[in-house]
């Protein structure tokens, strides 16, 4: 399904190549402001420029502004089917910059479909609706372009890549979003710092990516990538599944440390458990491919007490 | 959408051929005859026994039939090949004639200028005399001999005569017979007892060598307790004048000695690469073949180790990479002829764009070779649905007290892997290259550093293509 390579025609891959050095110069400049695709668009976002400053308080106050006005991720009436089966039937959802939103729903409600669609998995076909991220039409972008724009998906089932070490993979991934390559030493320092934060054994860095990892190690590795790559919006797809309580705490702790002015989070979960550790600003309930309720964290608490049955028979039949 | 049709991921190597319009000064007439063999021997001023060896080999070649298994060899026309071109006449090409694509591949691989000319066939002389001389002096002090085979025969006739053709007789198989009849160039290495050669000996260190010839002949003798690592070939593409490359490599590793022989073969994709490699390992000796086959149209190559005495150990690590119209039929052969011997075969193959790879292995345990251990692992990676991989693991075990393992896997680069890597910002080419280099990592890490680096860069280059 070939598509236009980029939402900014001036910076499609072909044009980029043509522009050569001129583009490179733009790109350096753009890089200083964050990984936005179009320089023009970046300078139109005052909040983002201030984020570069060192003054924590200042950015924080601006975050409030952003929360009120700026929407980082905007999903409108999204319809998605997989192998001709309709899964999402009109999802509408906003995750403003820097907020943490929870998406809850029973199995089969379409939670993972939404996560995979947002990241551009080829098996998921968007039949209607729009997704915008930082003002850009995400559906026009390839998976890797979405990633470089600042989207991140912590996978429920991360793929195993034998023979590729965690550290070498992460360095390449980090360099993919930087104009100037990070030095090996500097990367090493960064990686060790983040691994320490997640209480990971340094030996972990030289293991093969996800190969032979326990369920908990896989999830922790996803959060490590989140910490190193510093995206602007992270989707956590059932990150709590398969974690014991200690691992859950460490992972939640990691997310909470990363949480702040820059990082928006969409936490996808079946259970309320994780939300005890990562407190959401908003909670959305997804049933049968539609968001049926949105509210504060009390929505999650009520779900914990009453289950999904209250949303109708369709959801009542299942449970993990 | 995100993951493009796999077909679009260009892994093309050499779309360009290479032709040579300039006539060398001396070239044997096309085709093979007794006159041609006699002329080769006369040109080299060889002793009579070598001429006899060649003539006997020619008779064997004429009698033997083509192999009926393996790759399709029907397109080899033995009458359409020059069997000998004098090396000093080979450097007739000019750098300007080298296609830009090749030059840029050299650029991307970071091959030094002098070496590039050598590889592109512009100069038969690799211009690193200074480097070579200092290495050569060190080696000479230790009593190590490292020469091209022709010089070896001239300067150390007794040693050559004692070992030449003893591991691979001149009638071993049709292509070994062909090589025995018309051989030229290759390396002669002799490592005296107890000497450890610290640096890998690389074929291209040798100056004015005929080592890139079509019918090279290599003989390595490792005396008791000695060690040597020999490296031939390179990751950069090599352009051949004729479409048949048929080498013979014989290695003798004596008691407690160790030899590692590393090959990176990257012939242009019109070459039939049919090579016979065999080593004998004596008591407590170790022989390791590390074999990478990237180029050529057809490769048939099964490095062998004959484990002759207790404690001998043999290893083959091989990578084969087959693209469009390529057939890599590679493998290994281990013969356990004594008790308490062990062997390890690890084979990795990658097929793409309709390419075909095969692992063909043979493990033999002779009667009374008790307590032998052999472990065979062959993994194939298919990049697309058109490509093919076959496994032919032959085992011939005539002793019951042995431990033999065989494991074979075939995998595909999954959409899930690509999606995962791309979701972190890698392009599809980078993602594909990463999966492939991970797949061959267990073997690449055994290569000398500079080869490992070049190998990974080469894989990346091959993944670059028509996307975008």
PDB file of C-alpha atoms in Angstrom, chain A residues 1 3 13-14 17 116 119-122 124 142-144 147-148 151-155 158-165 168-169 172-173 176-177 208-210 221-222 225 229, chain B residues 1-5 8 348 411 414-431 433-442 445 460 465-468:
ATOM      1  CA  UNK A   1       0.000   0.000   0.000  1.00  0.00           C
ATOM      2  CA  UNK A   3       1.573   6.179   0.284  1.00  0.00           C
ATOM      3  CA  UNK A  13      12.409  11.495   1.097  1.00  0.00           C
ATOM      4  CA  UNK A  14      13.044  12.246  -2.554  1.00  0.00           C
ATOM      5  CA  UNK A  17      17.801  13.853  -1.135  1.00  0.00           C
ATOM      6  CA  UNK A 116      -0.663  -1.230  16.691  1.00  0.00           C
ATOM      7  CA  UNK A 119       2.358   2.753  15.308  1.00  0.00           C
ATOM      8  CA  UNK A 120       1.494   1.697  11.753  1.00  0.00           C
ATOM      9  CA  UNK A 121       1.499  -2.094  11.828  1.00  0.00           C
ATOM     10  CA  UNK A 122       0.898  -3.279   8.240  1.00  0.00           C
ATOM     11  CA  UNK A 124      -4.128  -3.136  10.526  1.00  0.00           C
ATOM     12  CA  UNK A 142       5.729   4.986   7.767  1.00  0.00           C
ATOM     13  CA  UNK A 143       6.283   3.294  11.112  1.00  0.00           C
ATOM     14  CA  UNK A 144       9.871   4.515  11.368  1.00  0.00           C
ATOM     15  CA  UNK A 147       8.925   6.831  15.668  1.00  0.00           C
ATOM     16  CA  UNK A 148      11.251   9.634  14.655  1.00  0.00           C
ATOM     17  CA  UNK A 151       5.743   8.191  18.984  1.00  0.00           C
ATOM     18  CA  UNK A 152       6.717   5.134  20.984  1.00  0.00           C
ATOM     19  CA  UNK A 153       5.019   1.811  21.569  1.00  0.00           C
ATOM     20  CA  UNK A 154       5.995  -0.401  24.501  1.00  0.00           C
ATOM     21  CA  UNK A 155       4.980  -3.765  23.104  1.00  0.00           C
ATOM     22  CA  UNK A 158       8.207  -7.630  21.915  1.00  0.00           C
ATOM     23  CA  UNK A 159       9.816  -9.495  19.011  1.00  0.00           C
ATOM     24  CA  UNK A 160      13.013 -11.454  19.598  1.00  0.00           C
ATOM     25  CA  UNK A 161      15.989 -10.400  17.486  1.00  0.00           C
ATOM     26  CA  UNK A 162      18.701 -13.057  17.912  1.00  0.00           C
ATOM     27  CA  UNK A 163      22.301 -11.970  17.616  1.00  0.00           C
ATOM     28  CA  UNK A 164      21.579  -8.264  18.103  1.00  0.00           C
ATOM     29  CA  UNK A 165      22.733  -6.878  21.416  1.00  0.00           C
ATOM     30  CA  UNK A 168      23.968  -1.884  19.772  1.00  0.00           C
ATOM     31  CA  UNK A 169      20.297  -1.850  18.835  1.00  0.00           C
ATOM     32  CA  UNK A 172      21.343   2.680  16.315  1.00  0.00           C
ATOM     33  CA  UNK A 173      17.777   3.566  17.283  1.00  0.00           C
ATOM     34  CA  UNK A 176      18.168   7.319  13.928  1.00  0.00           C
ATOM     35  CA  UNK A 177      16.554  10.284  15.634  1.00  0.00           C
ATOM     36  CA  UNK A 208      20.575 -10.445  22.552  1.00  0.00           C
ATOM     37  CA  UNK A 209      17.445  -8.342  22.119  1.00  0.00           C
ATOM     38  CA  UNK A 210      14.516 -10.088  23.869  1.00  0.00           C
ATOM     39  CA  UNK A 221      13.580  -3.685  28.407  1.00  0.00           C
ATOM     40  CA  UNK A 222      10.686  -1.851  26.742  1.00  0.00           C
ATOM     41  CA  UNK A 225      14.066   1.861  25.465  1.00  0.00           C
ATOM     42  CA  UNK A 229      14.859   7.232  23.271  1.00  0.00           C
TER      43      UNK A 229
ATOM     44  CA  UNK B   1       2.136   0.799   4.306  1.00  0.00           C
ATOM     45  CA  UNK B   2       4.807   0.565   6.930  1.00  0.00           C
ATOM     46  CA  UNK B   3       6.398  -2.638   5.847  1.00  0.00           C
ATOM     47  CA  UNK B   4       6.890  -2.623   2.126  1.00  0.00           C
ATOM     48  CA  UNK B   5       6.685  -5.540  -0.165  1.00  0.00           C
ATOM     49  CA  UNK B   8      11.276  -4.032  -3.012  1.00  0.00           C
ATOM     50  CA  UNK B 348      24.226 -20.117   8.535  1.00  0.00           C
ATOM     51  CA  UNK B 411      13.372 -19.082   9.757  1.00  0.00           C
ATOM     52  CA  UNK B 414       9.063 -11.821  10.284  1.00  0.00           C
ATOM     53  CA  UNK B 415       6.859  -8.769   9.843  1.00  0.00           C
ATOM     54  CA  UNK B 416       6.792  -8.640  13.606  1.00  0.00           C
ATOM     55  CA  UNK B 417      10.566  -8.237  13.819  1.00  0.00           C
ATOM     56  CA  UNK B 418      10.617  -5.533  11.168  1.00  0.00           C
ATOM     57  CA  UNK B 419       7.709  -3.708  12.767  1.00  0.00           C
ATOM     58  CA  UNK B 420       9.373  -3.843  16.155  1.00  0.00           C
ATOM     59  CA  UNK B 421      12.664  -2.428  14.902  1.00  0.00           C
ATOM     60  CA  UNK B 422      10.991   0.198  12.732  1.00  0.00           C
ATOM     61  CA  UNK B 423       8.845   1.295  15.670  1.00  0.00           C
ATOM     62  CA  UNK B 424      12.112   2.453  17.234  1.00  0.00           C
ATOM     63  CA  UNK B 425      12.967   4.625  14.260  1.00  0.00           C
ATOM     64  CA  UNK B 426      15.053   2.299  12.084  1.00  0.00           C
ATOM     65  CA  UNK B 427      14.279   2.388   8.372  1.00  0.00           C
ATOM     66  CA  UNK B 428      13.156  -0.829   6.762  1.00  0.00           C
ATOM     67  CA  UNK B 429      16.615  -1.347   5.254  1.00  0.00           C
ATOM     68  CA  UNK B 430      18.269  -0.809   8.617  1.00  0.00           C
ATOM     69  CA  UNK B 431      15.798  -3.152  10.268  1.00  0.00           C
ATOM     70  CA  UNK B 433      20.134  -5.440   7.904  1.00  0.00           C
ATOM     71  CA  UNK B 434      19.934  -5.683  11.667  1.00  0.00           C
ATOM     72  CA  UNK B 435      18.014  -8.971  11.601  1.00  0.00           C
ATOM     73  CA  UNK B 436      20.457 -10.405   9.073  1.00  0.00           C
ATOM     74  CA  UNK B 437      23.584  -9.303  10.890  1.00  0.00           C
ATOM     75  CA  UNK B 438      22.155 -10.680  14.121  1.00  0.00           C
ATOM     76  CA  UNK B 439      21.569 -13.967  12.375  1.00  0.00           C
ATOM     77  CA  UNK B 440      25.187 -14.311  11.296  1.00  0.00           C
ATOM     78  CA  UNK B 441      26.643 -12.734  14.426  1.00  0.00           C
ATOM     79  CA  UNK B 442      27.849 -16.023  15.921  1.00  0.00           C
ATOM     80  CA  UNK B 445      32.392 -12.498  15.798  1.00  0.00           C
ATOM     81  CA  UNK B 460      24.026  -2.993   5.250  1.00  0.00           C
ATOM     82  CA  UNK B 465      17.903  -0.515  -2.378  1.00  0.00           C
ATOM     83  CA  UNK B 466      14.901   0.734  -4.125  1.00  0.00           C
ATOM     84  CA  UNK B 467      12.997   2.101  -1.143  1.00  0.00           C
ATOM     85  CA  UNK B 468      12.232   5.815  -1.114  1.00  0.00           C
TER      86      UNK B 468
END
